[in-house]
Amino acid sequence: MTTEPTTFAHHLSQDPVPDEVRTAVLADPGFGTTFTDHMVKIDWSGDVVRGTGRWSDPRIEPYGPLVLDPAAAVLHYGQEIFEGLKAYRHADGSVWTFRADANADRLNRSARRLALPELPEQLFLDALRELVRVDEQWVPDGDGESLYLRPFMIATEAFLGVRPAREVLFSVIASPAGNYFGGPVKPVDIWLSRDYARAGRGGTGAAKCGGNYAASLVAQLEGDAHGCQQVMFLDRDRGDAVEELGGMNVFFVHEDGRLVTPELTGTILEGVTRRSIIQLAKDRGLSVEERRFTLDEWREGWRAGTITEAFACGTAAVITPIGRLVSAEEVIGDEGARPGEVTMDIRKQLLEIQTGRAEDPHGWLTRLV
Ligand SMILES: *Cc1c(COP(=O)(O)O)cnc(C)c1O
C-alpha cells in the first residue's frame, strides 16, 4: 500500500550558513560536528499503553536548540531512540539513501522496546527526503563523503512519574561526513571489555537507544587508556561469546572463505551494514554462518591460521579491519597486520553500490533528490 506523501510545513531559516562557510566545511567535513541549516520535527501525543495517539504538525524548521521542560521524561529516564544512515551524492548530482526502509523498520523495533510510538515508514522516508531537499547543498560529493542523517525520538512530556510519556518528538538532523578513514584504511586495535557489558538478557541491547551508548563509555575510556580505538563486548553468560563493538557488528573471515558473525541473540544490535554484508558475501558464493562465536574460537583460529581476517561494520565507518584484540591477559592478532583481502573487497563493493559506481542488484538505493 502506498500512501500520499505527507505535506511538511516549511519554516525556512532566515539566517542560513553563508555559502563560503559551507563550502569550507564541505572541503573537510570531519564527522558529526557541523549541521545543516534545517531540521525535521514531528510531534506525537497519545498513549502507547492503550495503543492510541497521532503524529501531527510535520515541519521543517531552522536548525537550532530544542526547548524542553526540565521535567521532560527523556532527561530523567532516558526514553530515547535514534537511527543513523547516509545520503550519497552520485556522479550525475542525484542524491540517494541506502536501505532507509530497514532503518525505518529498526526505529519501530526500538520504539516498541522503549515504549515509544511507532512512526509510519512512509513518514520516516518523507522526513528524510524533505530535509535532504531543503539542505541539498550540504551533501558533499567527494570520495567516501556523504550527508549523515540522524533521526531520533525523545519523550518530551513533563512528568516525573515513571510510565511511557504521552508526548514525544521525532526529529531528524543532518551533518556532512567526510571519508571516515581519511586516507588509507588502517586496521584498528580493539580493547576487550571484561568488567563491563553494554547489554544483557532481556535488556535493550537490540534497540538503538542512547542508554546503550552511555553504558559503553567507561569501557571505551578503558580502551583509550590501553591505546585501543574501539571496545569489544562479550556475553559472559554464554561462555565468552563475542557480541559486538560499542557501535559496530563484527565478522570473522576463515581461510576457506567462510564468514562467521555472532548470531542475533537479543543483546546484539542488528546492523543494516551487517545484513548487507551477509547478502553480498552470499552473492559471491561465500558461506556465512550466524552463530555463537567465542573468544576461545577466535584465539585458536588465529593461532592455527584458520581465521585470517576480522572486521567491524556499521554505517558511519562502513567496514573497518580489526588488527588486534587486546586485553589485560593477552593479545589476539598480529602487530602491524595489513587489511584483509576479503574485508577490503566487500568494503569496496558496498561503497560502490552506495555511491552509484556499481550496480545495485538488490534495489537498496532510494533516490531523494
Ligand atoms: C548502529 C549500531 C550498529 C551498526 O548498525 P548499522 O545499521 O550497520 O549502522 C551496530 N551496533 C550498535 C550497538 C549500533 O548502535
PDB file of N, CA and C in Angstrom, residues 254-301:
ATOM      1  N   HIS A 254      37.375 -16.809   7.413  1.00  0.00           N
ATOM      2  CA  HIS A 254      38.182 -18.027   7.521  1.00  0.00           C
ATOM      3  C   HIS A 254      38.938 -18.275   6.227  1.00  0.00           C
ATOM      4  N   GLU A 255      40.014 -19.026   6.356  1.00  0.00           N
ATOM      5  CA  GLU A 255      40.877 -19.254   5.179  1.00  0.00           C
ATOM      6  C   GLU A 255      40.137 -19.948   4.049  1.00  0.00           C
ATOM      7  N   ASP A 256      39.096 -20.735   4.397  1.00  0.00           N
ATOM      8  CA  ASP A 256      38.322 -21.413   3.349  1.00  0.00           C
ATOM      9  C   ASP A 256      37.213 -20.513   2.790  1.00  0.00           C
ATOM     10  N   GLY A 257      37.227 -19.215   3.182  1.00  0.00           N
ATOM     11  CA  GLY A 257      36.262 -18.268   2.618  1.00  0.00           C
ATOM     12  C   GLY A 257      34.998 -18.108   3.432  1.00  0.00           C
ATOM     13  N   ARG A 258      34.810 -18.935   4.449  1.00  0.00           N
ATOM     14  CA  ARG A 258      33.613 -18.792   5.286  1.00  0.00           C
ATOM     15  C   ARG A 258      33.656 -17.505   6.099  1.00  0.00           C
ATOM     16  N   LEU A 259      32.494 -16.878   6.262  1.00  0.00           N
ATOM     17  CA  LEU A 259      32.377 -15.738   7.168  1.00  0.00           C
ATOM     18  C   LEU A 259      31.540 -16.166   8.377  1.00  0.00           C
ATOM     19  N   VAL A 260      31.987 -15.775   9.550  1.00  0.00           N
ATOM     20  CA  VAL A 260      31.200 -16.044  10.749  1.00  0.00           C
ATOM     21  C   VAL A 260      30.901 -14.722  11.425  1.00  0.00           C
ATOM     22  N   THR A 261      29.634 -14.530  11.802  1.00  0.00           N
ATOM     23  CA  THR A 261      29.261 -13.337  12.571  1.00  0.00           C
ATOM     24  C   THR A 261      28.374 -13.786  13.717  1.00  0.00           C
ATOM     25  N   PRO A 262      28.511 -13.150  14.890  1.00  0.00           N
ATOM     26  CA  PRO A 262      27.681 -13.568  16.015  1.00  0.00           C
ATOM     27  C   PRO A 262      26.198 -13.515  15.669  1.00  0.00           C
ATOM     28  N   GLU A 263      25.474 -14.553  16.088  1.00  0.00           N
ATOM     29  CA  GLU A 263      24.032 -14.602  15.824  1.00  0.00           C
ATOM     30  C   GLU A 263      23.330 -13.544  16.668  1.00  0.00           C
ATOM     31  N   LEU A 264      22.143 -13.155  16.207  1.00  0.00           N
ATOM     32  CA  LEU A 264      21.355 -12.153  16.932  1.00  0.00           C
ATOM     33  C   LEU A 264      20.663 -12.846  18.091  1.00  0.00           C
ATOM     34  N   THR A 265      21.025 -12.430  19.284  1.00  0.00           N
ATOM     35  CA  THR A 265      20.518 -13.108  20.478  1.00  0.00           C
ATOM     36  C   THR A 265      19.561 -12.232  21.278  1.00  0.00           C
ATOM     37  N   GLY A 266      19.400 -10.999  20.844  1.00  0.00           N
ATOM     38  CA  GLY A 266      18.601 -10.060  21.643  1.00  0.00           C
ATOM     39  C   GLY A 266      19.489  -9.073  22.382  1.00  0.00           C
ATOM     40  N   THR A 267      20.782  -9.397  22.492  1.00  0.00           N
ATOM     41  CA  THR A 267      21.692  -8.448  23.136  1.00  0.00           C
ATOM     42  C   THR A 267      22.575  -7.747  22.103  1.00  0.00           C
ATOM     43  N   ILE A 268      22.424  -8.133  20.843  1.00  0.00           N
ATOM     44  CA  ILE A 268      23.217  -7.528  19.766  1.00  0.00           C
ATOM     45  C   ILE A 268      22.304  -6.650  18.916  1.00  0.00           C
ATOM     46  N   LEU A 269      22.832  -5.516  18.484  1.00  0.00           N
ATOM     47  CA  LEU A 269      22.084  -4.623  17.613  1.00  0.00           C
ATOM     48  C   LEU A 269      22.243  -5.115  16.171  1.00  0.00           C
ATOM     49  N   GLU A 270      21.129  -5.304  15.490  1.00  0.00           N
ATOM     50  CA  GLU A 270      21.220  -5.795  14.109  1.00  0.00           C
ATOM     51  C   GLU A 270      21.526  -4.647  13.160  1.00  0.00           C
ATOM     52  N   GLY A 271      22.748  -4.587  12.671  1.00  0.00           N
ATOM     53  CA  GLY A 271      23.148  -3.519  11.772  1.00  0.00           C
ATOM     54  C   GLY A 271      22.622  -3.726  10.365  1.00  0.00           C
ATOM     55  N   VAL A 272      22.299  -2.620   9.712  1.00  0.00           N
ATOM     56  CA  VAL A 272      21.923  -2.674   8.303  1.00  0.00           C
ATOM     57  C   VAL A 272      23.162  -3.052   7.478  1.00  0.00           C
ATOM     58  N   THR A 273      24.321  -2.577   7.915  1.00  0.00           N
ATOM     59  CA  THR A 273      25.565  -2.923   7.231  1.00  0.00           C
ATOM     60  C   THR A 273      25.833  -4.426   7.366  1.00  0.00           C
ATOM     61  N   ARG A 274      25.644  -4.951   8.571  1.00  0.00           N
ATOM     62  CA  ARG A 274      25.818  -6.395   8.810  1.00  0.00           C
ATOM     63  C   ARG A 274      24.947  -7.205   7.854  1.00  0.00           C
ATOM     64  N   ARG A 275      23.664  -6.828   7.798  1.00  0.00           N
ATOM     65  CA  ARG A 275      22.725  -7.560   6.953  1.00  0.00           C
ATOM     66  C   ARG A 275      23.129  -7.476   5.477  1.00  0.00           C
ATOM     67  N   SER A 276      23.613  -6.308   5.070  1.00  0.00           N
ATOM     68  CA  SER A 276      24.011  -6.111   3.672  1.00  0.00           C
ATOM     69  C   SER A 276      25.253  -6.938   3.336  1.00  0.00           C
ATOM     70  N   ILE A 277      26.189  -7.005   4.276  1.00  0.00           N
ATOM     71  CA  ILE A 277      27.413  -7.781   4.048  1.00  0.00           C
ATOM     72  C   ILE A 277      27.090  -9.268   3.927  1.00  0.00           C
ATOM     73  N   ILE A 278      26.169  -9.741   4.759  1.00  0.00           N
ATOM     74  CA  ILE A 278      25.769 -11.151   4.676  1.00  0.00           C
ATOM     75  C   ILE A 278      25.254 -11.438   3.264  1.00  0.00           C
ATOM     76  N   GLN A 279      24.425 -10.536   2.738  1.00  0.00           N
ATOM     77  CA  GLN A 279      23.875 -10.723   1.402  1.00  0.00           C
ATOM     78  C   GLN A 279      24.969 -10.674   0.336  1.00  0.00           C
ATOM     79  N   LEU A 280      25.846  -9.681   0.420  1.00  0.00           N
ATOM     80  CA  LEU A 280      26.890  -9.541  -0.609  1.00  0.00           C
ATOM     81  C   LEU A 280      27.854 -10.722  -0.579  1.00  0.00           C
ATOM     82  N   ALA A 281      28.144 -11.219   0.629  1.00  0.00           N
ATOM     83  CA  ALA A 281      29.039 -12.376   0.747  1.00  0.00           C
ATOM     84  C   ALA A 281      28.391 -13.600   0.105  1.00  0.00           C
ATOM     85  N   LYS A 282      27.104 -13.794   0.362  1.00  0.00           N
ATOM     86  CA  LYS A 282      26.388 -14.927  -0.248  1.00  0.00           C
ATOM     87  C   LYS A 282      26.350 -14.790  -1.766  1.00  0.00           C
ATOM     88  N   ASP A 283      26.148 -13.544  -2.244  1.00  0.00           N
ATOM     89  CA  ASP A 283      26.152 -13.303  -3.700  1.00  0.00           C
ATOM     90  C   ASP A 283      27.477 -13.750  -4.322  1.00  0.00           C
ATOM     91  N   ARG A 284      28.568 -13.622  -3.539  1.00  0.00           N
ATOM     92  CA  ARG A 284      29.879 -14.023  -4.045  1.00  0.00           C
ATOM     93  C   ARG A 284      30.122 -15.513  -3.904  1.00  0.00           C
ATOM     94  N   GLY A 285      29.157 -16.215  -3.362  1.00  0.00           N
ATOM     95  CA  GLY A 285      29.321 -17.648  -3.175  1.00  0.00           C
ATOM     96  C   GLY A 285      30.057 -18.010  -1.894  1.00  0.00           C
ATOM     97  N   LEU A 286      30.253 -17.024  -1.016  1.00  0.00           N
ATOM     98  CA  LEU A 286      30.870 -17.329   0.273  1.00  0.00           C
ATOM     99  C   LEU A 286      29.777 -17.815   1.220  1.00  0.00           C
ATOM    100  N   SER A 287      30.130 -18.745   2.112  1.00  0.00           N
ATOM    101  CA  SER A 287      29.100 -19.143   3.063  1.00  0.00           C
ATOM    102  C   SER A 287      29.214 -18.281   4.310  1.00  0.00           C
ATOM    103  N   VAL A 288      28.078 -17.938   4.872  1.00  0.00           N
ATOM    104  CA  VAL A 288      28.038 -17.062   6.041  1.00  0.00           C
ATOM    105  C   VAL A 288      27.339 -17.807   7.177  1.00  0.00           C
ATOM    106  N   GLU A 289      28.005 -17.882   8.306  1.00  0.00           N
ATOM    107  CA  GLU A 289      27.408 -18.539   9.470  1.00  0.00           C
ATOM    108  C   GLU A 289      27.081 -17.486  10.516  1.00  0.00           C
ATOM    109  N   GLU A 290      25.817 -17.450  10.909  1.00  0.00           N
ATOM    110  CA  GLU A 290      25.402 -16.606  12.037  1.00  0.00           C
ATOM    111  C   GLU A 290      25.241 -17.553  13.213  1.00  0.00           C
ATOM    112  N   ARG A 291      26.167 -17.477  14.138  1.00  0.00           N
ATOM    113  CA  ARG A 291      26.138 -18.433  15.244  1.00  0.00           C
ATOM    114  C   ARG A 291      26.954 -17.910  16.407  1.00  0.00           C
ATOM    115  N   ARG A 292      26.931 -18.668  17.501  1.00  0.00           N
ATOM    116  CA  ARG A 292      27.737 -18.332  18.660  1.00  0.00           C
ATOM    117  C   ARG A 292      29.206 -18.466  18.279  1.00  0.00           C
ATOM    118  N   PHE A 293      29.981 -17.445  18.601  1.00  0.00           N
ATOM    119  CA  PHE A 293      31.406 -17.454  18.267  1.00  0.00           C
ATOM    120  C   PHE A 293      32.136 -16.973  19.509  1.00  0.00           C
ATOM    121  N   THR A 294      33.021 -17.817  20.031  1.00  0.00           N
ATOM    122  CA  THR A 294      33.619 -17.481  21.330  1.00  0.00           C
ATOM    123  C   THR A 294      35.036 -16.935  21.188  1.00  0.00           C
ATOM    124  N   LEU A 295      35.462 -16.341  22.285  1.00  0.00           N
ATOM    125  CA  LEU A 295      36.826 -15.837  22.359  1.00  0.00           C
ATOM    126  C   LEU A 295      37.843 -16.969  22.144  1.00  0.00           C
ATOM    127  N   ASP A 296      37.561 -18.137  22.706  1.00  0.00           N
ATOM    128  CA  ASP A 296      38.458 -19.296  22.526  1.00  0.00           C
ATOM    129  C   ASP A 296      38.597 -19.645  21.042  1.00  0.00           C
ATOM    130  N   GLU A 297      37.451 -19.604  20.352  1.00  0.00           N
ATOM    131  CA  GLU A 297      37.484 -19.951  18.927  1.00  0.00           C
ATOM    132  C   GLU A 297      38.301 -18.928  18.141  1.00  0.00           C
ATOM    133  N   TRP A 298      38.186 -17.692  18.511  1.00  0.00           N
ATOM    134  CA  TRP A 298      38.948 -16.620  17.850  1.00  0.00           C
ATOM    135  C   TRP A 298      40.439 -16.859  18.078  1.00  0.00           C
ATOM    136  N   ARG A 299      40.802 -17.063  19.363  1.00  0.00           N
ATOM    137  CA  ARG A 299      42.211 -17.261  19.721  1.00  0.00           C
ATOM    138  C   ARG A 299      42.811 -18.461  18.988  1.00  0.00           C
ATOM    139  N   GLU A 300      42.061 -19.587  19.026  1.00  0.00           N
ATOM    140  CA  GLU A 300      42.582 -20.804  18.397  1.00  0.00           C
ATOM    141  C   GLU A 300      42.665 -20.657  16.876  1.00  0.00           C
ATOM    142  N   GLY A 301      41.648 -20.026  16.301  1.00  0.00           N
ATOM    143  CA  GLY A 301      41.626 -19.823  14.852  1.00  0.00           C
ATOM    144  C   GLY A 301      42.765 -18.925  14.392  1.00  0.00           C
TER     145      GLY A 301
END
